[in-house]
Amino acid sequence: MKLMKSAALAAAMALVAAGASADTLKIAVIDPFSGPFGPSGDAALKEWTFAADMINAKGGIVGQEIEVIGYDNKVNPKESLVQLQKALDKGARYIAQGNGSAVASALIDAISKHNKRNPGDEVMFLNYAAVDPSFTNDRCMFYHFRFDADADMKMAAVTDWIKDQDDIKSVYIIGQDYSFGKAVAASAVSDLEAKRPDIEIVGNELHPLGKVKDFTPYVQKIIASGADAMITGNWGADMVLLVKAAISSGFEGPILTYYGGSLGAAVAMGESAVGQVKAIVEGNTNLETTPEQNAYIEAFEAAYPDNNYYYHRIHNAMNMFKMAAEKAGSTTPKDVAFALEGLEYESPYGKITMRADNHQLLQPMFVSTFSDNVKRGVEDLPLGWVAGDEDRIEAEATALETTCNMERPAK
Amino acid sequence: METFVPSLLNGVIYGLLLFMLSSGLTLIFSMMGVLNFAHASFYMLGAYFAYTITQSTNFWFALILAPILAGLVGAGVEKWGLRKVHANGHVAELLFTFGLAYLIDEIVKIIWGRNAVNYRIPEALDFTIFRLYGSDYPAYRIFMLFVAISMLVALWFLLKKTRAGLIIQAALTHPHMVGHLGHNVPRIFMTVFGAGCALAGLAGVIGGNYLVTEPSMAVLMGPIVFVVVVVGGMGSLEGAFIASILLGLLQTLAISVDTTFGEIFGFLGLSGTSEVGSISIASLAPMIPFLMLVLILMIRPRGLMGDREF
């Protein structure tokens, strides 16, 4: 009798669980929402939520409403796997993550294992910012799609810009000590060697991830080395504190960053960084664009007054996801993944394409400059990011060769 | 020279900040014989109080009020918490402060949120004071140096030159005798605990905007403060001072040394491209405090200036 009772209870609970997961299309965002990288993850979660709200307002995806759920992983790969399991148990089959390639690497392994063991119940990984190039090369996976340019593509853009700056004779590379920082440094060295062999690399340094509170000693070293420009892939607090120290210690050359637009950076940099700090991005809020996009940006900033529209790639990811699901007529990860391959989307800043061979998005990139002459400022300041026509790099020009040998499941 | 002089200055400032934190800890330790695990939490409280006060008034009020508030919280903790736990021995006290550290962490997260707050350097001090070998030197850092030195002098004067200092020193080593002479020993303990916490709070006020004010600042600072106290010698203010400056200097100077193991031990046949050979001194900077801790405990367990073994 007792056994019967518990069996019935279990069946009832399973029904409830199944009922809950059938209602909405869950996207689990596994990112840091606390600690030194909290602001980065939090800003991204808000943009995922907002993008989902906009789509839900127009009837959702194939009739299903999207639900975005955040899982705090504290940028820790082990913690991320715990959170992944929680998300899967809740019925999420779409995982979004961006902060930290170490985390993305752990997630790719775990998801690929899950997909092998559970045919018919696959999970898809929407990577919006983890840019270790290996994810779309040696380690490419059918269920992984990257909506941000990888570290090599960004470095190619940065070095293309440096190539034309004749007054830059020496460069200092500084980054975070983990796979991503190393990838940035390696591609900076090889790209500069190919494009400007006369440039001397006067420093190539890695610092511990998220541990340094005062970058002044590092900056002093950079200034003493006589570098004309600085290249950094830093993000989160590491980016803000590095630039803050560089500006207050009077570093005068251009600071080429991947993530200069991170939340909190503008306040820390202030007026003195104008014209000096550059960021390689897929869009900024001062670019010429469609009225719909301007309205979207304004609606986002009205909904979240503490944040600025920054992760345009999340907007792209959500819209391409919707297109793919509608093309496939299904929200099953396998169908969506096949539909995403080679998908083209007219984004507000030009046409973007999801490469079929390695699942890397090709999109126009912009070398944006921190400026005090802007229509739309960031963080309640009269300062923001601008890019002219000469700073635009076309989508096709960012494509690099891939070593990916994609294994596709049977349709 | 170009990197040496600024590094020296930065090292001294960082060292003085460490001393401000560890002086309270070492005083509390010599008095009660218990390590206060929650000490760095008072540093964090100081920074957050200062942030809240600057929101409605200005930095100068915060500089005075925030340490007082942190000190009052500390005194309250001693009076209503630690004193009761004291009867159950040192282990209970240790566990109490351990739990307190987590409690303060969580309370801070609930009140001020999980992310860094925008606690900034006052505008009056946000300028370049001089140029040093091509790099600007921010005025705020000199202000920190000034505050730290004033605190150092005041503390020295209070402990060594006043009657109150005399009683405190006596209470540290001979509490029963001091009690028999008619002094209220529990109140002395409470005052010293509060003052120690206020010093940590002051470090938070001037360190919070120089570094970052966020909920993990206590956890990050905590271990380093313990290193200072152990290296300097348990309960020795002089030792804590020497250890703080030494640590500050070592950590900042190490970052400016790019020499790799391969270059140093090249004569032993270690190649600069091998795994071990390619490690540079600069990349070891974050582990120097803990290396010092281990070495001191092995070679000189009572610390540089301490008179009792840990």
XYZ file of C-alpha atoms in Angstrom:
721
model
C 0.000 0.000 0.000
C 2.742 2.337 1.030
C 4.586 1.541 -2.177
C 1.457 2.252 -4.210
C 1.034 5.576 -2.506
C 4.563 6.721 -3.182
C 4.382 5.482 -6.752
C 1.213 7.465 -7.277
C 2.836 10.489 -5.685
C 5.868 10.165 -7.911
C 3.654 9.862 -10.987
C 1.686 12.914 -9.948
C 4.861 14.885 -9.399
C 6.237 13.826 -12.764
C 2.991 15.025 -14.349
C 3.290 18.393 -12.618
C 6.898 18.709 -13.729
C 6.034 17.777 -17.308
C 3.150 20.229 -17.239
C 5.394 23.039 -16.071
C 8.014 22.435 -18.728
C 5.482 22.190 -21.548
C 4.160 25.665 -20.816
C 7.187 27.787 -21.552
C 10.351 27.584 -23.603
C 13.045 27.896 -20.966
C 16.399 29.541 -21.593
C 18.778 29.102 -18.661
C 21.384 31.856 -18.375
C 24.328 30.420 -16.415
C 26.554 33.356 -15.507
C 27.967 35.215 -12.500
C 25.371 37.351 -10.734
C 27.512 38.086 -7.678
C 31.138 38.873 -6.923
C 33.648 40.822 -8.994
C 32.091 39.737 -12.308
C 28.500 40.075 -11.081
C 27.727 43.260 -13.025
C 28.676 41.621 -16.359
C 26.395 38.634 -15.833
C 23.592 40.724 -14.420
C 23.599 43.108 -17.396
C 23.466 40.146 -19.789
C 20.586 38.499 -17.922
C 18.612 41.730 -18.189
C 19.145 41.822 -21.948
C 18.122 38.180 -22.355
C 15.012 38.854 -20.295
C 14.204 41.983 -22.261
C 14.724 40.285 -25.637
C 12.436 37.455 -24.480
C 9.790 39.923 -23.272
C 9.782 41.657 -26.652
C 9.294 38.348 -28.471
C 6.649 37.188 -25.985
C 4.736 40.428 -26.555
C 4.456 39.416 -30.221
C 3.260 35.912 -29.475
C 6.456 34.074 -28.532
C 8.245 31.464 -30.617
C 6.035 28.987 -32.502
C 3.284 29.806 -30.031
C 5.463 29.128 -26.999
C 6.283 31.775 -24.450
C 10.006 32.178 -23.593
C 11.086 32.136 -19.984
C 14.593 33.309 -19.100
C 15.968 31.960 -15.815
C 19.281 33.057 -14.309
C 21.618 30.615 -12.532
C 24.528 32.129 -10.582
C 27.752 30.225 -11.322
C 30.223 32.693 -9.681
C 32.393 32.226 -12.833
C 33.348 28.841 -11.441
C 33.360 25.901 -13.886
C 32.467 23.373 -11.169
C 29.629 25.506 -9.841
C 28.434 25.944 -13.435
C 27.976 22.193 -13.814
C 25.852 22.119 -10.658
C 23.785 24.983 -12.044
C 23.538 23.244 -15.428
C 22.083 20.172 -13.745
C 19.599 22.374 -11.886
C 18.595 24.029 -15.155
C 18.161 20.671 -16.910
C 16.057 19.382 -14.022
C 13.845 22.441 -14.372
C 13.266 21.523 -17.998
C 15.521 24.050 -19.733
C 16.935 22.712 -23.003
C 18.567 25.966 -24.083
C 21.587 27.137 -22.126
C 23.002 30.622 -22.578
C 26.374 31.579 -21.158
C 29.037 34.138 -21.961
C 31.246 35.162 -19.060
C 34.394 33.091 -19.039
C 35.747 30.626 -21.557
C 36.763 28.280 -18.736
C 33.088 27.989 -17.840
C 32.035 27.620 -21.478
C 34.594 24.860 -21.903
C 33.162 22.918 -18.941
C 29.619 23.459 -20.228
C 30.511 22.259 -23.729
C 31.949 19.043 -22.293
C 28.959 18.474 -20.041
C 26.384 19.251 -22.729
C 28.080 17.069 -25.297
C 28.072 14.211 -22.765
C 24.412 14.812 -21.971
C 23.492 14.817 -25.661
C 25.342 11.559 -26.283
C 23.629 9.833 -23.375
C 20.160 11.213 -24.025
C 19.396 10.951 -27.725
C 16.119 12.703 -28.456
C 16.501 15.000 -25.443
C 19.330 17.226 -26.637
C 20.469 20.500 -25.091
C 21.665 23.505 -27.080
C 24.313 26.013 -26.013
C 23.825 29.653 -27.044
C 27.231 31.202 -26.441
C 26.993 34.980 -26.506
C 30.436 35.991 -25.216
C 32.862 33.156 -24.421
C 35.394 33.762 -27.144
C 38.090 31.097 -26.852
C 38.672 30.305 -30.557
C 38.887 26.543 -29.927
C 35.095 26.291 -29.435
C 34.538 26.864 -33.138
C 37.707 25.099 -34.227
C 39.190 21.919 -32.744
C 36.492 21.553 -30.125
C 33.465 22.493 -32.208
C 30.177 20.826 -31.307
C 26.950 20.622 -33.285
C 24.830 21.990 -30.435
C 27.080 24.990 -29.750
C 26.494 28.328 -31.502
C 28.579 31.438 -30.895
C 27.033 34.863 -31.464
C 30.136 36.879 -30.566
C 33.276 37.178 -32.669
C 35.994 34.915 -31.253
C 39.222 36.225 -29.722
C 41.158 35.715 -32.956
C 38.566 37.547 -35.048
C 38.587 40.446 -32.616
C 42.378 40.531 -32.583
C 42.409 40.509 -36.398
C 40.201 43.608 -36.255
C 42.364 45.287 -33.607
C 45.578 44.626 -35.521
C 43.966 45.794 -38.772
C 43.416 49.108 -37.021
C 46.963 49.207 -35.613
C 48.386 48.436 -39.054
C 47.438 51.915 -40.263
C 48.679 53.776 -37.174
C 52.215 54.676 -38.168
C 53.024 56.363 -34.850
C 52.563 53.103 -32.913
C 56.012 51.554 -32.670
C 55.676 49.450 -29.565
C 52.829 47.565 -27.908
C 52.245 46.129 -24.442
C 49.911 43.142 -24.112
C 48.297 42.469 -20.724
C 45.589 39.968 -19.930
C 43.966 37.600 -17.477
C 45.789 34.397 -16.655
C 43.537 31.696 -18.134
C 42.741 30.181 -21.515
C 41.130 33.344 -22.907
C 43.908 35.727 -21.823
C 46.495 33.375 -23.277
C 44.557 33.083 -26.555
C 44.389 36.882 -26.846
C 48.120 37.271 -26.199
C 49.063 34.540 -28.661
C 46.952 35.936 -31.480
C 48.158 39.488 -30.798
C 51.760 38.347 -31.155
C 51.180 36.366 -34.346
C 48.898 38.986 -35.981
C 51.291 41.840 -35.263
C 54.186 39.829 -36.615
C 52.303 39.278 -39.857
C 50.843 42.771 -40.287
C 53.423 45.075 -38.721
C 56.717 43.242 -38.177
C 58.373 46.567 -37.237
C 56.278 46.901 -34.057
C 58.116 45.839 -30.963
C 56.169 43.935 -28.314
C 57.653 45.457 -25.167
C 55.630 43.425 -22.714
C 53.388 40.392 -22.652
C 51.944 39.794 -19.247
C 49.218 37.770 -17.537
C 47.768 38.632 -14.126
C 45.559 36.474 -11.879
C 41.876 36.491 -12.874
C 39.686 38.682 -10.658
C 42.235 38.909 -7.818
C 44.139 42.125 -8.533
C 42.642 45.123 -6.734
C 45.252 47.694 -7.648
C 46.694 47.646 -11.153
C 49.034 50.588 -10.529
C 52.190 48.421 -10.285
C 51.330 46.835 -13.639
C 50.564 50.201 -15.208
C 53.820 51.665 -13.890
C 55.621 48.833 -15.621
C 53.745 49.531 -18.853
C 54.600 53.232 -18.722
C 58.241 52.460 -17.937
C 58.411 50.110 -20.916
C 57.673 53.097 -23.162
C 54.796 51.334 -24.956
C 52.880 53.462 -27.488
C 49.725 51.370 -27.160
C 48.235 48.786 -24.844
C 46.167 45.756 -25.849
C 43.982 43.969 -23.310
C 41.277 41.345 -23.443
C 40.284 42.008 -19.813
C 36.630 42.049 -18.849
C 34.563 42.773 -15.755
C 36.328 44.331 -12.769
C 39.746 43.476 -14.248
C 38.993 45.690 -17.250
C 37.567 48.577 -15.184
C 40.396 48.581 -12.628
C 43.139 48.273 -15.246
C 41.855 51.214 -17.278
C 41.176 53.219 -14.101
C 44.795 52.718 -13.006
C 46.137 53.457 -16.498
C 44.210 56.729 -16.766
C 45.028 57.930 -13.245
C 48.714 57.124 -13.724
C 48.769 59.075 -16.970
C 49.259 56.411 -19.640
C 48.916 58.403 -22.845
C 48.694 55.977 -25.745
C 45.593 54.247 -27.086
C 44.199 51.440 -24.929
C 42.761 48.772 -27.213
C 40.228 46.668 -25.380
C 37.766 43.919 -26.165
C 35.358 44.948 -23.429
C 35.848 48.673 -22.834
C 32.078 49.031 -22.831
C 31.618 46.888 -19.723
C 29.257 48.240 -17.105
C 31.022 50.605 -14.682
C 33.960 51.277 -16.972
C 32.752 54.674 -18.207
C 32.287 56.037 -14.675
C 35.744 54.822 -13.650
C 37.431 56.183 -16.791
C 35.757 59.590 -16.930
C 36.602 62.527 -19.208
C 40.299 61.813 -19.209
C 39.840 58.597 -21.225
C 38.095 60.330 -24.139
C 39.666 59.423 -27.466
C 42.114 57.092 -25.757
C 40.148 53.958 -24.941
C 38.898 51.856 -27.837
C 36.709 48.783 -27.879
C 36.142 46.258 -30.623
C 32.394 45.552 -30.639
C 29.492 44.364 -32.782
C 27.641 47.657 -32.312
C 27.288 50.726 -30.150
C 24.280 52.855 -29.384
C 25.482 55.830 -31.437
C 25.743 54.038 -34.781
C 23.404 54.956 -37.638
C 20.608 52.440 -37.561
C 16.929 51.774 -38.129
C 14.201 53.581 -36.148
C 13.064 50.183 -34.793
C 16.514 49.535 -33.329
C 16.620 53.024 -31.772
C 13.217 52.374 -30.256
C 14.412 48.995 -28.969
C 17.466 50.582 -27.301
C 15.323 53.284 -25.728
C 12.777 50.765 -24.483
C 15.551 48.669 -22.914
C 17.140 51.620 -21.161
C 13.720 52.757 -19.940
C 12.984 49.288 -18.570
C 16.387 48.999 -16.863
C 17.485 52.549 -15.971
C 20.670 51.295 -14.245
C 21.916 49.618 -17.402
C 22.854 50.644 -20.901
C 22.189 48.677 -24.038
C 25.465 46.845 -24.523
C 25.067 43.194 -25.554
C 23.673 43.700 -29.041
C 24.692 40.091 -29.723
C 22.003 38.880 -27.324
C 19.419 40.700 -29.425
C 20.898 38.981 -32.494
C 20.965 35.586 -30.786
C 17.332 35.810 -29.721
C 16.097 36.935 -33.126
C 18.083 34.290 -35.004
C 16.844 31.684 -32.551
C 13.275 32.756 -33.275
C 13.866 32.716 -37.053
C 15.417 29.267 -36.887
C 12.614 27.837 -34.758
C 10.006 29.261 -37.107
C 11.861 27.964 -40.154
C 11.988 24.507 -38.559
C 8.471 24.805 -37.205
C 9.663 23.342 -33.944
C 11.434 24.303 -30.733
C 13.371 21.055 -30.354
C 17.105 21.827 -30.083
C 17.997 19.418 -32.897
C 15.606 21.014 -35.396
C 16.575 24.518 -34.347
C 20.279 23.683 -34.657
C 19.857 22.439 -38.243
C 17.808 25.515 -39.113
C 20.408 27.861 -37.597
C 23.190 26.524 -39.823
C 23.851 29.041 -42.575
C 20.954 31.221 -41.443
C 21.115 34.851 -42.591
C 19.534 37.703 -40.664
C 19.184 41.377 -41.591
C 20.410 42.908 -38.339
C 20.022 46.665 -37.705
C 23.759 47.110 -38.384
C 24.014 44.978 -41.526
C 23.541 41.390 -42.648
C 24.809 38.670 -40.320
C 25.280 34.978 -41.061
C 25.663 31.881 -38.877
C 28.474 29.840 -40.443
C 27.370 26.271 -41.122
C 30.862 24.799 -40.960
C 31.763 25.833 -37.400
C 28.694 27.635 -35.938
C 30.452 30.989 -35.615
C 28.387 34.107 -36.335
C 29.802 36.497 -38.909
C 28.784 40.089 -38.251
C 30.148 43.553 -38.983
C 32.535 44.736 -36.262
C 33.330 48.285 -35.160
C 36.448 49.755 -33.564
C 34.570 52.132 -31.257
C 36.202 55.044 -29.476
C 35.240 56.532 -26.121
C 33.979 60.027 -26.885
C 32.442 63.128 -25.318
C 30.568 64.038 -28.489
C 27.694 61.567 -28.442
C 23.958 61.428 -28.975
C 23.495 58.677 -26.446
C 25.757 58.570 -23.396
C 26.350 55.669 -21.043
C 25.910 55.436 -17.272
C 24.208 58.861 -17.093
C 27.316 60.577 -18.411
C 27.693 62.808 -21.475
C 30.262 60.229 -22.610
C 29.751 57.238 -24.848
C 31.044 55.191 -27.747
C 31.290 56.208 -31.391
C 32.576 54.641 -34.589
C 32.893 56.198 -38.033
C 32.615 54.508 -41.445
C 36.364 53.880 -41.514
C 36.071 51.962 -38.226
C 33.631 49.442 -39.680
C 34.867 45.973 -40.611
C 32.495 44.063 -42.879
C 31.170 40.695 -41.763
C 32.883 38.748 -44.560
C 36.228 40.352 -43.708
C 36.123 38.959 -40.164
C 35.886 35.331 -41.287
C 38.898 33.182 -40.481
C 39.709 29.647 -41.537
C 38.463 26.935 -39.253
C 39.846 23.559 -38.276
C 36.380 22.397 -37.215
C 35.274 18.998 -38.389
C 31.618 19.053 -37.396
C 29.929 15.793 -36.459
C 26.252 16.132 -37.254
C 23.532 13.842 -35.917
C 21.196 12.096 -38.370
C 18.278 14.396 -39.238
C 64.841 53.174 -11.192
C 61.832 54.180 -13.287
C 59.699 51.402 -11.896
C 61.491 51.154 -8.570
C 60.613 54.537 -7.056
C 56.865 54.476 -7.813
C 56.712 50.845 -6.719
C 58.417 51.765 -3.469
C 55.855 54.483 -2.799
C 52.923 52.235 -3.733
C 54.333 49.451 -1.609
C 54.603 51.679 1.437
C 51.012 52.926 0.986
C 49.657 49.413 0.568
C 51.717 48.342 3.577
C 50.305 51.136 5.727
C 46.775 50.156 4.685
C 47.561 46.613 5.772
C 48.928 47.893 9.063
C 45.774 49.871 9.730
C 43.847 46.626 9.351
C 46.164 44.362 11.256
C 46.971 46.700 14.176
C 43.435 46.236 15.505
C 43.595 42.510 14.994
C 46.886 42.133 16.785
C 45.696 44.314 19.719
C 42.578 42.187 20.075
C 44.628 39.045 19.886
C 47.098 40.046 22.589
C 44.218 41.103 24.801
C 41.833 38.191 24.482
C 44.091 35.533 23.077
C 41.646 34.923 20.262
C 42.000 35.512 16.556
C 39.109 37.613 15.315
C 38.110 36.003 12.014
C 35.548 38.729 11.446
C 38.151 41.466 11.517
C 38.274 42.032 7.757
C 34.472 42.255 7.814
C 34.773 45.457 9.821
C 37.050 46.754 7.077
C 34.243 46.040 4.632
C 31.642 47.617 6.935
C 33.786 50.760 7.108
C 33.811 51.030 3.315
C 30.056 50.468 2.995
C 29.215 52.892 5.816
C 31.420 55.476 4.118
C 29.631 54.880 0.809
C 26.218 55.385 2.407
C 27.334 58.499 4.289
C 28.869 60.072 1.162
C 25.528 59.584 -0.615
C 23.818 62.075 1.709
C 26.716 64.234 2.906
C 30.321 64.183 1.758
C 33.535 62.210 2.066
C 34.901 64.189 5.032
C 31.932 63.302 7.216
C 32.351 59.695 6.175
C 36.025 59.766 7.089
C 35.073 60.556 10.687
C 31.656 58.909 11.077
C 32.192 55.563 9.318
C 35.076 54.367 11.566
C 33.075 55.425 14.644
C 30.087 53.416 13.419
C 32.276 50.389 12.683
C 33.815 50.778 16.149
C 30.370 50.912 17.786
C 29.306 47.750 15.970
C 32.545 46.133 17.151
C 31.998 47.229 20.757
C 28.451 45.883 20.605
C 29.679 42.554 19.288
C 32.154 42.317 22.170
C 29.668 43.340 24.842
C 26.688 41.223 23.837
C 28.374 38.431 21.929
C 31.998 37.654 22.540
C 31.890 38.314 26.301
C 29.211 35.645 26.768
C 31.038 33.175 24.528
C 34.329 33.880 26.336
C 33.252 31.723 29.272
C 33.231 28.669 27.003
C 36.870 28.914 26.026
C 38.914 29.880 22.990
C 37.479 27.401 20.530
C 33.994 28.770 21.087
C 35.296 32.310 20.595
C 37.056 31.349 17.391
C 33.919 29.703 16.040
C 31.870 32.718 17.089
C 34.019 35.167 15.091
C 34.074 32.717 12.188
C 30.285 32.662 12.082
C 30.159 36.420 12.541
C 32.292 36.939 9.424
C 29.773 35.005 7.305
C 26.871 36.784 8.960
C 28.300 40.237 8.163
C 29.002 39.116 4.581
C 25.396 38.109 4.060
C 23.979 41.188 5.770
C 26.096 43.402 3.524
C 24.794 41.537 0.461
C 21.189 41.980 1.599
C 21.539 45.693 2.335
C 23.863 46.902 -0.415
C 23.434 44.217 -3.082
C 25.767 41.630 -4.500
C 27.680 43.917 -6.817
C 30.259 46.638 -6.376
C 28.860 50.003 -5.265
C 29.944 53.253 -6.837
C 32.034 54.563 -3.929
C 34.355 57.130 -5.436
C 37.353 59.236 -4.542
C 36.199 62.764 -3.509
C 36.559 65.296 -6.315
C 38.732 67.564 -4.169
C 41.390 64.831 -4.129
C 40.921 63.580 -7.678
C 43.917 65.227 -9.339
C 47.524 64.527 -10.173
C 49.889 65.692 -7.462
C 53.206 65.194 -9.253
C 54.801 63.333 -12.116
C 57.242 60.565 -11.434
C 59.326 59.179 -14.302
C 56.604 59.842 -16.838
C 53.672 58.525 -14.833
C 51.182 60.674 -12.936
C 50.849 60.243 -9.223
C 47.276 60.649 -7.899
C 46.837 62.991 -4.937
C 44.514 60.534 -3.219
C 47.384 58.148 -2.635
C 49.380 60.801 -0.843
C 46.262 61.533 1.205
C 46.117 57.834 2.173
C 49.738 57.998 3.214
C 48.954 61.045 5.320
C 45.926 59.452 7.024
C 47.840 56.246 7.736
C 50.798 58.061 9.255
C 48.549 60.267 11.425
C 46.803 57.145 12.667
C 50.133 55.514 13.383
C 51.367 58.494 15.404
C 48.067 58.813 17.284
C 48.062 55.121 18.168
C 51.663 55.236 19.344
C 50.983 58.324 21.451
C 47.839 56.811 22.978
C 49.474 53.540 23.932
C 52.869 54.763 25.034
C 52.347 58.266 26.383
C 48.954 58.403 28.072
C 47.553 56.958 31.269
C 44.824 55.169 29.339
C 47.500 53.496 27.232
C 49.314 52.433 30.367
C 46.191 50.752 31.730
C 45.466 49.057 28.393
C 49.003 47.698 28.225
C 48.711 46.441 31.774
C 45.321 44.863 31.070
C 46.784 43.040 28.070
C 49.238 41.058 30.175
C 47.861 41.180 33.724
C 44.085 41.572 33.566
C 43.506 40.287 37.120
C 45.958 42.725 38.667
C 44.390 45.618 36.780
C 40.972 44.440 37.958
C 42.123 44.320 41.569
C 43.386 47.881 41.250
C 39.815 48.958 40.652
C 39.699 49.300 36.855
C 36.747 47.971 34.921
C 38.562 45.325 32.854
C 35.562 44.196 30.738
C 35.042 47.817 29.709
C 38.703 48.113 28.740
C 38.327 44.978 26.647
C 35.229 46.365 24.976
C 36.947 49.671 24.234
C 40.007 47.992 22.753
C 37.836 45.685 20.639
C 35.795 48.668 19.441
C 38.920 50.712 18.721
C 40.444 47.810 16.773
C 37.298 47.550 14.680
C 37.247 51.322 14.167
C 40.797 51.156 12.788
C 39.707 48.429 10.377
C 36.738 50.640 9.481
C 39.070 53.565 8.779
C 41.115 51.343 6.484
C 37.826 50.534 4.723
C 36.920 54.202 4.300
C 40.174 55.118 2.588
C 40.754 51.731 0.925
C 37.208 51.170 -0.351
C 37.323 53.879 -2.993
C 41.002 53.393 -3.791
C 40.328 49.709 -4.543
C 36.716 48.477 -4.960
C 33.825 48.310 -2.501
C 32.097 44.969 -2.989
C 30.870 42.079 -0.807
C 33.935 39.917 -1.459
C 36.418 42.545 -0.256
C 36.485 41.082 3.270
C 37.123 37.548 2.035
C 39.935 38.763 -0.212
C 41.587 40.899 2.467
C 41.094 38.495 5.401
C 43.868 35.973 4.707
C 46.474 38.681 4.031
C 45.724 40.361 7.369
C 46.311 37.058 9.158
C 49.590 36.676 7.340
C 50.658 40.096 8.624
C 49.785 39.204 12.219
C 51.508 35.816 12.110
C 54.614 37.098 10.329
C 54.893 40.127 12.617
C 54.413 38.065 15.731
C 51.145 37.512 17.558
C 50.207 40.533 19.613
C 53.131 42.710 18.610
C 52.258 46.103 17.131
C 55.862 46.741 16.078
C 55.963 43.357 14.393
C 52.681 44.009 12.595
C 54.068 47.310 11.346
C 57.266 45.760 9.998
C 55.395 42.834 8.450
C 52.814 45.114 6.781
C 55.432 47.310 5.154
C 57.522 44.291 4.175
C 54.534 42.582 2.596
C 53.371 45.702 0.809
C 56.827 46.282 -0.634
C 57.439 42.659 -1.609
C 54.098 42.333 -3.349
C 54.396 45.551 -5.359
C 58.069 45.153 -6.175
C 57.667 41.545 -7.293
C 55.206 42.632 -9.982
C 57.858 44.840 -11.554
C 60.409 42.028 -11.809
C 60.082 40.228 -15.118
C 63.008 37.890 -14.561
C 62.025 34.270 -15.059
C 63.249 31.189 -13.215
C 65.013 30.185 -16.398
C 67.108 33.346 -16.266
C 67.913 32.999 -12.568
C 68.681 29.288 -12.508
C 69.997 29.141 -16.064
C 73.409 28.099 -14.708
C 71.785 24.929 -13.347
C 70.660 24.058 -16.841
C 67.030 25.204 -16.455
C 65.808 26.290 -19.871
C 63.769 29.478 -20.210
C 61.198 27.747 -22.389
C 60.462 24.840 -20.051
C 57.349 24.764 -17.821
C 59.207 25.817 -14.671
C 61.761 28.014 -16.413
C 59.139 30.257 -18.005
C 57.525 31.252 -14.685
C 58.363 34.889 -13.970
C 58.767 36.492 -10.544
C 55.940 38.897 -11.437
C 53.462 36.058 -11.814
C 54.354 34.825 -8.325
C 53.393 38.131 -6.653
C 49.948 36.976 -5.441
C 51.409 34.004 -3.600
C 54.233 35.830 -1.817
C 52.221 36.566 1.379
C 51.397 32.898 1.843
C 54.912 31.793 1.066
C 56.054 34.149 3.829
C 53.466 32.704 6.215
C 54.645 29.156 5.662
C 58.328 30.070 5.902
C 57.900 32.083 9.109
C 55.936 29.321 10.809
C 58.687 26.866 9.879
C 61.709 28.976 10.740
C 60.546 31.344 13.470
C 57.145 30.297 14.817
C 56.792 33.294 17.146
C 57.032 35.745 14.263
C 59.455 38.588 13.673
C 58.793 40.471 16.910
C 56.436 38.236 18.858
C 57.194 36.890 22.310
C 54.926 33.860 22.319
C 54.597 30.884 20.026
C 51.435 30.450 18.033
